[in-house]
XYZ file of C-alpha atoms in Angstrom:
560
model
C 0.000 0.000 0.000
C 2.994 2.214 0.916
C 4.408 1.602 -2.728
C 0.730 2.628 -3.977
C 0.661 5.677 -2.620
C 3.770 7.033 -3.649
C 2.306 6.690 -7.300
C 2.480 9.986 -9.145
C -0.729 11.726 -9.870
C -0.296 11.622 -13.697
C 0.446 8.191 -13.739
C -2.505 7.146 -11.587
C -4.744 9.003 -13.837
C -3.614 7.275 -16.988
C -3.838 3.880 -14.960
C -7.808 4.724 -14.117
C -8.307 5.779 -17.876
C -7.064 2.446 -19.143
C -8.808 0.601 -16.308
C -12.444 2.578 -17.370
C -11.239 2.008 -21.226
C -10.517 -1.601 -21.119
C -14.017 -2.346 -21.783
C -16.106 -0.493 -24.172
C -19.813 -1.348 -23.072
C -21.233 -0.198 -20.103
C -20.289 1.980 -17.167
C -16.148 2.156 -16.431
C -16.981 0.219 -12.730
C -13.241 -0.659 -12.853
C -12.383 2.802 -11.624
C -14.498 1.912 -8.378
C -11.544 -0.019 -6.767
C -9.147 2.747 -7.773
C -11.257 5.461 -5.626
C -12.033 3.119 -2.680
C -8.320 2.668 -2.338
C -7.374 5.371 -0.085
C -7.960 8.402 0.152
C -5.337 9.805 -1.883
C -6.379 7.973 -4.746
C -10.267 9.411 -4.552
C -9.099 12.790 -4.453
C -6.607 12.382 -7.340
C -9.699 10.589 -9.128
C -13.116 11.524 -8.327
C -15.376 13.788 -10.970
C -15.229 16.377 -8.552
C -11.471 16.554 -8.523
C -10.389 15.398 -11.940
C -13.055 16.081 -14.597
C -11.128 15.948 -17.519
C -10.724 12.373 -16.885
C -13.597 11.572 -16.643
C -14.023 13.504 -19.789
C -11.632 11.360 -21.534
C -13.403 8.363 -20.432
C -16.829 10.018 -21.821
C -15.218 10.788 -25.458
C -13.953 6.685 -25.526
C -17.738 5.380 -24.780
C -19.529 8.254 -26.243
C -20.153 9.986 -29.695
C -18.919 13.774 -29.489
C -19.027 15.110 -32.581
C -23.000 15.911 -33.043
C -22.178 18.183 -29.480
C -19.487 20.170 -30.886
C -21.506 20.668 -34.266
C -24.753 21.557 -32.301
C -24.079 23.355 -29.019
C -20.175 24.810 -30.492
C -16.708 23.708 -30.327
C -15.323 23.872 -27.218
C -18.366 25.184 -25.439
C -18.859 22.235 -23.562
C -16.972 22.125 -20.513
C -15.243 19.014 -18.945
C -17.165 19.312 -15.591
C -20.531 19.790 -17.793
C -18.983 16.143 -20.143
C -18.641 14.444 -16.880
C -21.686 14.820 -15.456
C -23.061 14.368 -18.919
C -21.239 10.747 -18.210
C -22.357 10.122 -14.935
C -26.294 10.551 -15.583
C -25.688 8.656 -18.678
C -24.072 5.373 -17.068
C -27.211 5.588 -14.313
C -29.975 5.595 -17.343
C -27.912 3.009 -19.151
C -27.826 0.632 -15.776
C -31.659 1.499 -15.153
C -32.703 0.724 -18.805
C -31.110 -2.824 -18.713
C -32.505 -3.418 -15.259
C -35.891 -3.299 -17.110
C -36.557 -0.378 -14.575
C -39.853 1.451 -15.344
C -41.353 -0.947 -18.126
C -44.202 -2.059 -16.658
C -46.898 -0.051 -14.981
C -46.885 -0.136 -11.275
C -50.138 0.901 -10.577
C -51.845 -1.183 -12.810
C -54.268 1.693 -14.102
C -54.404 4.363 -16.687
C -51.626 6.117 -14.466
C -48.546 6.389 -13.755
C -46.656 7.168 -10.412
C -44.825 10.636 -10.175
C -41.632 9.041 -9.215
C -41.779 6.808 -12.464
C -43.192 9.373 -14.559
C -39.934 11.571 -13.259
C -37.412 8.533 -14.105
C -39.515 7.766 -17.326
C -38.910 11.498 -18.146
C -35.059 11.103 -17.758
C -34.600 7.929 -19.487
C -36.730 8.263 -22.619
C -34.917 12.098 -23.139
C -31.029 10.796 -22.321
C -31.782 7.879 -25.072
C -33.720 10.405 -27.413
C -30.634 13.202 -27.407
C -27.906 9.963 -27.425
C -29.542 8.610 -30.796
C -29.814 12.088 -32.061
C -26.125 12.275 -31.471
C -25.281 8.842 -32.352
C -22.312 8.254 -34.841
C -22.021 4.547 -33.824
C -20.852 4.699 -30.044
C -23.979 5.582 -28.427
C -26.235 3.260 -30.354
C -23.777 -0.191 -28.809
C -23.968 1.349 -25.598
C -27.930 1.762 -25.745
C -27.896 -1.568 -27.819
C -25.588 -3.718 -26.824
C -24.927 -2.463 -23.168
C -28.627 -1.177 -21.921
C -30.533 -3.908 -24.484
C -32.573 -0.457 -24.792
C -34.901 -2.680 -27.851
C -35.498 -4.880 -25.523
C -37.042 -2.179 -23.350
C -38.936 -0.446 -25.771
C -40.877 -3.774 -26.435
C -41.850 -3.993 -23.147
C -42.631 -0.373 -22.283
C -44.824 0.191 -25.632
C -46.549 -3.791 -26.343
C -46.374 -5.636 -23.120
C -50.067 -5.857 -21.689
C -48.869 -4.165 -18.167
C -46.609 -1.464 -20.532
C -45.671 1.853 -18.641
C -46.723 3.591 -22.294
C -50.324 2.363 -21.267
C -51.000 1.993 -24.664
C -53.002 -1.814 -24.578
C -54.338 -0.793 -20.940
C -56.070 2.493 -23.109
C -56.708 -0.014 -25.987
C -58.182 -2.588 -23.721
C -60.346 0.067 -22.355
C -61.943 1.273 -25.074
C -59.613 4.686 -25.081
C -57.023 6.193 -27.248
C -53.498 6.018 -26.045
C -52.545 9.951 -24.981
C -50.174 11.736 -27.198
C -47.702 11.880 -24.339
C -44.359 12.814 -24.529
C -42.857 9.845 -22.830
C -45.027 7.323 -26.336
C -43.543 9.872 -28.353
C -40.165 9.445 -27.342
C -40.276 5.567 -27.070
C -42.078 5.388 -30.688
C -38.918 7.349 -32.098
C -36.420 5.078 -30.489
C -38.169 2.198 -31.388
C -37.676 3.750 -35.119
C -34.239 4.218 -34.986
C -33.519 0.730 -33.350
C -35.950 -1.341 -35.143
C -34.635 -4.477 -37.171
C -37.092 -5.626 -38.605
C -35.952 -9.121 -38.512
C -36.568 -9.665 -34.938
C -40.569 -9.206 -35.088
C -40.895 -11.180 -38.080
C -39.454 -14.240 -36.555
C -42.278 -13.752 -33.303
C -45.753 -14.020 -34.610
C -47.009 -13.029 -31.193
C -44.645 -9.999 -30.992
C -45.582 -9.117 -35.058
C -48.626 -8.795 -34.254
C -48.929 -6.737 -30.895
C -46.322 -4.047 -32.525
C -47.998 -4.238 -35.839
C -51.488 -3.149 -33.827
C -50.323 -0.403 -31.795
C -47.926 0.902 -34.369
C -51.693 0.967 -36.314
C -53.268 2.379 -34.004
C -50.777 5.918 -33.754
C -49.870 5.635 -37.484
C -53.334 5.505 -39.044
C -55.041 7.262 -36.375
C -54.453 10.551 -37.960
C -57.405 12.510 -35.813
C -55.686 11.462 -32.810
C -52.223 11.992 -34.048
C -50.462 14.751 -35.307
C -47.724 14.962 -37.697
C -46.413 17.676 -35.632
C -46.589 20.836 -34.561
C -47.552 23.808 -34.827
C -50.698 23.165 -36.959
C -50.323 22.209 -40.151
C -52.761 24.697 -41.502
C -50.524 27.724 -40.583
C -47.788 28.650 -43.045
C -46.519 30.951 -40.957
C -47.726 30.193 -37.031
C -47.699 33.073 -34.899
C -45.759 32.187 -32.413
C -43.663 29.995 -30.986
C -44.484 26.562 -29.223
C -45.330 26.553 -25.346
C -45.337 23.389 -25.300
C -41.924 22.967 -25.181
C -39.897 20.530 -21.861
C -36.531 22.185 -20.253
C -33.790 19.402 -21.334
C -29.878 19.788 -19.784
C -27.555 18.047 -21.724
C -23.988 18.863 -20.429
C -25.418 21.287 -18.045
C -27.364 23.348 -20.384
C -30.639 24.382 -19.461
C -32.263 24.161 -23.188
C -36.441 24.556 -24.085
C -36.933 21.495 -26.247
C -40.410 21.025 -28.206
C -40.757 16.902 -27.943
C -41.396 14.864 -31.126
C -44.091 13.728 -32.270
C -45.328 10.085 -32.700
C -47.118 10.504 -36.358
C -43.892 9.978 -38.656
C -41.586 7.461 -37.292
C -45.037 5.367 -36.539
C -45.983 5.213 -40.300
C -42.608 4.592 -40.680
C -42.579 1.928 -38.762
C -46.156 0.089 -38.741
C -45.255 -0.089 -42.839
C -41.946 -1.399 -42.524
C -42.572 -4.291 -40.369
C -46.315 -5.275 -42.598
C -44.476 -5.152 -45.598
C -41.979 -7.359 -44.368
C -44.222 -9.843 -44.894
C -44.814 -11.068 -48.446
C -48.976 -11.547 -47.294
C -49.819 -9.952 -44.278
C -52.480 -9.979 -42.104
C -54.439 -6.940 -42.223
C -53.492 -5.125 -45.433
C -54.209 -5.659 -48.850
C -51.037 -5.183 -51.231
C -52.201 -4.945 -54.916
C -48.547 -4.397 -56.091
C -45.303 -5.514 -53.671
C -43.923 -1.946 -52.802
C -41.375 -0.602 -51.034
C -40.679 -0.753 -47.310
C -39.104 2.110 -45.503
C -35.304 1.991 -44.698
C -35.130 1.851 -41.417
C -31.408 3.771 -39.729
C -30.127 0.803 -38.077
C -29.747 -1.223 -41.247
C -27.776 1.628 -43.092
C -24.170 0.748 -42.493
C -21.994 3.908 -40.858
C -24.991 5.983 -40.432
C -23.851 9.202 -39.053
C -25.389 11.951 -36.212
C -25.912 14.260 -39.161
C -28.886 12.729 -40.119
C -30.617 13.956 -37.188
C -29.114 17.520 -37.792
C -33.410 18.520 -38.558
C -34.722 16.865 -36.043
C -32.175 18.914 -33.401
C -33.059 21.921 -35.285
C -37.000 21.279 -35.382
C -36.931 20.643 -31.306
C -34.793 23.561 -30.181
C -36.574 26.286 -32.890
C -39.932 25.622 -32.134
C -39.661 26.343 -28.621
C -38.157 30.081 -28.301
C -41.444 31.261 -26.362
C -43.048 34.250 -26.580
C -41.759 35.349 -29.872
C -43.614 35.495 -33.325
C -42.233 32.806 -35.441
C -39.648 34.152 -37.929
C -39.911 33.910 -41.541
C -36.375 32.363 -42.375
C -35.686 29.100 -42.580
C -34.838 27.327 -39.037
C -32.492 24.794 -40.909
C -35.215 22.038 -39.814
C -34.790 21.364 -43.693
C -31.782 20.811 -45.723
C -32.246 22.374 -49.022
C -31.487 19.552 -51.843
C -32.882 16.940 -49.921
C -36.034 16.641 -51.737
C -34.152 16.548 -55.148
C -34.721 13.205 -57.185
C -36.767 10.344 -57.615
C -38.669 8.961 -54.700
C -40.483 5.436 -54.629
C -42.755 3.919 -51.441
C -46.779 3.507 -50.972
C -49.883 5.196 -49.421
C -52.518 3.286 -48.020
C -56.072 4.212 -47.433
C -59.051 2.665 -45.535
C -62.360 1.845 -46.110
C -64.287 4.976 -46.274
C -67.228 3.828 -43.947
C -64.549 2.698 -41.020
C -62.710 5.998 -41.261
C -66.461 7.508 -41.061
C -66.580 5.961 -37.837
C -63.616 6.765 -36.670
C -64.215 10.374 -37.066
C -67.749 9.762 -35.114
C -66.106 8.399 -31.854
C -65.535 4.988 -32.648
C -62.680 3.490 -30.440
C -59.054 2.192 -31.504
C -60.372 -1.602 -31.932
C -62.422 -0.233 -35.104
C -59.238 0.772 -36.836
C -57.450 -2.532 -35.445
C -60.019 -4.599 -36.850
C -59.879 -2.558 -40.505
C -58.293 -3.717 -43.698
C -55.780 -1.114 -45.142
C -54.694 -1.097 -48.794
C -51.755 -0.105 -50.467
C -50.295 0.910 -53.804
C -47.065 2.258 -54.684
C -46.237 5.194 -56.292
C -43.202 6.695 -57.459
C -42.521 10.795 -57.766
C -39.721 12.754 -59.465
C -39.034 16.049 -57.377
C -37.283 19.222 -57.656
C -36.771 21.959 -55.310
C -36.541 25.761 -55.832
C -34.626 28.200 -53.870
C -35.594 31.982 -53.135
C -32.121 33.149 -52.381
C -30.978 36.094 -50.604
C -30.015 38.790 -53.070
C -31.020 36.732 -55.472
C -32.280 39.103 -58.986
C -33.008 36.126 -61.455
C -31.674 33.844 -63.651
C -27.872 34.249 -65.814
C -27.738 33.786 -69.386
C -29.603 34.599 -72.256
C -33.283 33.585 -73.598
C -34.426 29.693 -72.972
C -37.564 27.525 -73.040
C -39.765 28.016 -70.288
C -43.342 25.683 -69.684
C -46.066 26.539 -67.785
C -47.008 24.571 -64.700
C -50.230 24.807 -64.515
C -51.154 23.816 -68.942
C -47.834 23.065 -70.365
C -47.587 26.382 -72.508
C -44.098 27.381 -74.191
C -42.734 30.464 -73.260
C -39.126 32.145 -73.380
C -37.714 33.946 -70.370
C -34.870 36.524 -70.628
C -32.276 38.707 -68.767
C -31.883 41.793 -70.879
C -28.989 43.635 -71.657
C -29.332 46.273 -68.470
C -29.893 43.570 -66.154
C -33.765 43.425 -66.340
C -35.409 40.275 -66.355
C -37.963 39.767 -68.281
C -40.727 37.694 -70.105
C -41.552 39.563 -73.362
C -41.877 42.812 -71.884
C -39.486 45.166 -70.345
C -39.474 45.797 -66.822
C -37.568 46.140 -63.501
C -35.926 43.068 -61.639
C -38.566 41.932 -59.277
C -38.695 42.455 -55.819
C -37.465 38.899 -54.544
C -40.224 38.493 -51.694
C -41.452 35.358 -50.952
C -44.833 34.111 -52.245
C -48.176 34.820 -49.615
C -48.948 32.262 -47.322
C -51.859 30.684 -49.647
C -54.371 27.708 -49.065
C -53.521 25.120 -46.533
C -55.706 22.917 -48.600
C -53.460 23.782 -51.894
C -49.789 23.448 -50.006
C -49.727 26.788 -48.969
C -49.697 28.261 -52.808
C -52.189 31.498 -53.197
C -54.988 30.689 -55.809
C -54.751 31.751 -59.190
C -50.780 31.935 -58.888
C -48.779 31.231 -62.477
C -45.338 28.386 -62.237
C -43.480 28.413 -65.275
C -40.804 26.191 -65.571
C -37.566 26.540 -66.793
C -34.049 24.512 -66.961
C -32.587 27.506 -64.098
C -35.830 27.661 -62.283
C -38.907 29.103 -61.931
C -41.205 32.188 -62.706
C -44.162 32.080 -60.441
C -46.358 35.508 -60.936
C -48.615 35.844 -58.031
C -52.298 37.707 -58.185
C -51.399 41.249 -56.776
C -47.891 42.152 -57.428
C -46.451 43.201 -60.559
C -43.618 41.730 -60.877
C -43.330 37.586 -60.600
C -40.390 36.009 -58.219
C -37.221 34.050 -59.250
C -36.712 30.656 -57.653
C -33.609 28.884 -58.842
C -33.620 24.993 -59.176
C -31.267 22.961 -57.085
C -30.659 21.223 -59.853
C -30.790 23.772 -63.036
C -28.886 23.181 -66.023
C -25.562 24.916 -65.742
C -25.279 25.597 -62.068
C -21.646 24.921 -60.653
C -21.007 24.505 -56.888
C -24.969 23.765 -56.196
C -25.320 23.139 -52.377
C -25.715 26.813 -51.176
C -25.635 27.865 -47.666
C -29.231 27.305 -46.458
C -28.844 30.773 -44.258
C -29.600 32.156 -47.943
C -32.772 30.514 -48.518
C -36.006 32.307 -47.670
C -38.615 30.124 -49.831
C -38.793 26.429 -51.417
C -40.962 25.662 -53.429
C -41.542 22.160 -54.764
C -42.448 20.784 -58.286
C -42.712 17.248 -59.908
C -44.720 14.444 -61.309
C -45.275 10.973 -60.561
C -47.476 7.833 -61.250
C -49.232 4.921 -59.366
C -52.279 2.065 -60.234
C -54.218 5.438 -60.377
C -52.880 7.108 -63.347
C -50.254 9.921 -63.839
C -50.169 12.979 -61.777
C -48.495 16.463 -60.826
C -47.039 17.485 -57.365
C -46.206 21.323 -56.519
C -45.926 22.531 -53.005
C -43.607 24.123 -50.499
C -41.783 23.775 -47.423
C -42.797 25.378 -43.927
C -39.769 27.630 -42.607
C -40.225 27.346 -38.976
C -40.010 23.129 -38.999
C -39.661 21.633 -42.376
C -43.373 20.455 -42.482
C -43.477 19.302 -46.464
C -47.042 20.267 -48.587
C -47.851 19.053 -51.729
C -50.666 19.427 -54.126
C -51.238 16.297 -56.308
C -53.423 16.265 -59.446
C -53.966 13.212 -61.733
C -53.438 13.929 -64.774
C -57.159 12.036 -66.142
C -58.791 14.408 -63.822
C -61.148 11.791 -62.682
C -59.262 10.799 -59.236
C -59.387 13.877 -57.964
C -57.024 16.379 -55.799
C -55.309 15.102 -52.729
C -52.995 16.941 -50.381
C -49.638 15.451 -49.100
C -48.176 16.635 -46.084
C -45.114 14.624 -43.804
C -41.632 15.437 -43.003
C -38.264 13.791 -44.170
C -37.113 11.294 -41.478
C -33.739 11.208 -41.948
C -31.270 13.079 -44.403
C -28.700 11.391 -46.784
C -30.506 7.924 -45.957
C -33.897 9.675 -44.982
C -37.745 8.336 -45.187
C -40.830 10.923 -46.751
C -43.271 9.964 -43.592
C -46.442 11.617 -43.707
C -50.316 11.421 -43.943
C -52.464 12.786 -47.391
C -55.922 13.941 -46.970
C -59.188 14.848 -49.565
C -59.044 18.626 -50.402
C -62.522 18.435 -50.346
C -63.067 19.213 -46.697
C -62.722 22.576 -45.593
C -58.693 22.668 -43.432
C -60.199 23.350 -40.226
C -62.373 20.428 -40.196
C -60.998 16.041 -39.914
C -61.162 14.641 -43.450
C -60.584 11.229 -44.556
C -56.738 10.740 -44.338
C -54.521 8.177 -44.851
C -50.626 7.854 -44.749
C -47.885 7.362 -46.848
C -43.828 6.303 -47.335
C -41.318 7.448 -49.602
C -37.307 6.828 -49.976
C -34.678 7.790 -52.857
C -34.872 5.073 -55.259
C -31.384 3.956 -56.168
């Protein structure tokens, strides 16, 4: 012992680094026996003492990269980082306990105290996905078994997400934050493989994952309403998070898109399934963990979405939020919708309980789109070059459009550049495009001439012919607007629509080309970026915005 504590500092540090390092997974409990040993030791050692090792241990286990992007460079302190590790190791020792899956009470309740360590799990797993560049997921894998969890929590009978105790009740699960949370981690974790081989597991997850997915009365896409362009203000329904000791308003998830997401991956893993009706095999979503070297900049938006939304008490801005990466809508898309019968929808919209859409038959067709985005830039006074070909969106007329020699820009007539505002806030119902407003089409872009202002407004394709060094900074971009066709078993149709600045919300108008399937609204959010899932719900156009329509959802990915 003598001989131990003559040890140098330094060199007992990089002993209790290797000892917590030896083993990735899990906690560094090795270190224990080093800070028991005297007392020496423990104050050479402890967090309190010596943060930045414990620092250094939190960099081995833990992704870090997604925190420097996010919060800054070297605004995260070592104290802050280890804390940050010792709340971590507690949640990851809890969540492979099983602590907090089933319901204690055996009611529609919860108990404070569980709520409260619900609260603090479901977040700390939440933010470590939304970080996770490979580290965090073995920890919450591999270490915590944190899939194991989820099926307990969400589709065990006694489940702390209540959801079967509501279901067995007659009631719809709540749209609680702690479902929310667990339906998102359940997306990011889910193999699909391990429900398919479990008939009785299929088909509990399969119903509940129905239930939130379809349930589109019950369950929003997000928020704020989709109806507002531009929402007033700000969320207040936001919950104070503190990763690494800062105090940050968060606006939690919600369950709508990774539950379509899900539900359809795992019932088109089946080649005949039990409760839909495939007229054509389509494509199943990608789900992240079978995308090798996934990175934490896929979750980049969904930071974004969360922190923006929840500045209170402040009119929501008209720039973009950077909950949407421009160019990531660019190219051909191809996944499904699926609709119900009419008559159990109906019923659904008079009161009927969950069991009515459990018991339901849903169909599905695929459909593929081809989509391009269009950029209201900054400064931005029109397109470069001489004349070229322009078509009309809305009848396929010809036109020319030209930059004249003193820098005006013009379509047959003279006149000034035009003032690059964005377009009105139009019709919910229409994707947010005024009525009566005029897309023409052009290899750089698009001329869109709104009722009301003189002049029409430049937006330059992401993908126009001749553009070098595409990919600008999305600070720049103040509008996108969205154009594009596609075809299922229903015939050929158009798509235009935009995006919604404040969280990325995605609006399209479709139109079939025969004009005898009528006009349907698409509305979701991209799931994902480089390796991202469309997710969202369509509904009739028929039925004024404010009031429920008949809805269904619907999947897309890149086609490669």
């Amino acid at each position: 012992m003598n001989s131990f504590a003559k040890i140098p500092d330094e060199i007992l540090e990089h002993i209790a680094f290797f000892a917590a390092t030896d083993t990735f997974l899990g906690p560094p409990a090795p270190v224990t026996a080093l800070l028991i040993a005297n007392r020496r030791a423990h104050n050479a050692l402890s967090i309190d003492s010596n943060p930045h090792l414990w620092a250094r241990i939190f960099t081995h286990k833990f992704d870090t990269a997604a925190v420097e992007r996010r919060l800054g460079e070297g605004r995260v302190c070592a104290v802050a980082i280890a804390h940050e590790l010792r709340r971590r190791c507690i949640v990851l020792k809890q969540i492979r306990s099983h602590q907090d899956t089933h319901n204690q009470t055996g009611g529609l309740t919860l108990e404070p105290t569980q709520q409260e360590s619900l609260q603090v799990s479901l977040w700390t797993a939440y933010l470590m996905m939304l970080e996770n560049d490979g580290k965090n997921e073995r920890q919450l894998r591999n270490y915590a078994h944190l899939d194991e969890w989820l099926r307990e929590f969400l589709f065990h009978k006694a489940g702390a997400s209540l959801m079967r105790a509501n279901i067995a009740e007659g009631h719809w699960p709540p749209s609680e934050e702690r479902m929310s949370l667990a339906i998102w981690l359940f997306w990011f974790l889910l193999r699909p493989d391990d429900y398919v081989v479990d008939d009785d597991m299929f088909l509990e997850a399969t119903n509940l994952l129905k239930v939130v997915a379809l349930g589109a009365h019950q369950y929003s896409l997000g928020r704020p309403t989709w109806r507002d362009f531009r929402p007033p203000y700000y969320l207040k329904e936001s919950t104070l998070i503190d990763p690494y000791s800062r105090r940050l308003q968060f606006v939690p998830p919600s369950p709508g898109a990774p539950a379509i997401l899900a539900y359809l991956t795992l019932v088109n893993k089946l080649s005949i399934s039990w409760d839909t009706i495939n007229y054509l095999k389509p494509s199943a979503p990608i789900p992240p963990s079978t995308v090798f070297g996934i990175k934490s900049s896929e979750w980049d938006a969904e930071w974004t979405r969360g922190l923006y939304l929840s500045k209170v008490g402040r009119p929501l801005a008209s720039e973009y939020s950077g909950a949407f990466i421009p160019g990531s809508l660019e190219g051909v898309w191809e996944g499904l919708f699926t609709y119900t019968e009419f008559t159990t929808y109906a019923a659904l919209l008079s009161g009927a309980a969950p069991s009515t859409l459990e018991q339901g038959r849903v169909a599905q067709h695929p459909h593929y789109w081809r989509l391009r985005e269009h950029h209201l830039l900054v400064g931005d006074d029109g397109p470069l070059g001489s004349a070229f070909p322009v078509t009309n969106g809305a009848n396929g007329a010809m036109g020319t459009c030209t930059r004249g020699t003193n820098g005006v820009y013009t379509n047959g007539t003279t006149g000034r550049v035009p003032e690059q505002l964005p377009l009105s806030p139009g019709d919910p119902l229409r994707a947010y495009i005024p009525q009566s407003t005029e897309v023409r089409e052009c290899p750089l872009g698009l001329e869109i001439k709104e009722p009301g202002r003189k002049e029409p407004v430049w937006y330059r394709s992401w993908g126009g012919a001749g553009v070098t060094g595409r990919g600008w900074d999305a600070r720049g971009v103040r509008d996108v607007f969205i154009t594009g066709e596609g075809h299922s078993a229903w015939g050929q149709f158009n798509l235009v629509g935009r995006v919604r600045p404040c969280d990325g919300c995605i609006s399209l108008y479709k139109e079939y080309i025969d004009g005898d399937r009528g006009r349907w609204l698409y509305r979701g959010y991209l799931v994902g970026n480089a390796h991202g899932n469309l997710s969202g719900r369509w509904r009739d156009t028929l039925s004024p915005a404010e009031v429920l329509g008949y809805e269904g959802c619907f999947i897309m990915s890149r086609r490669t």
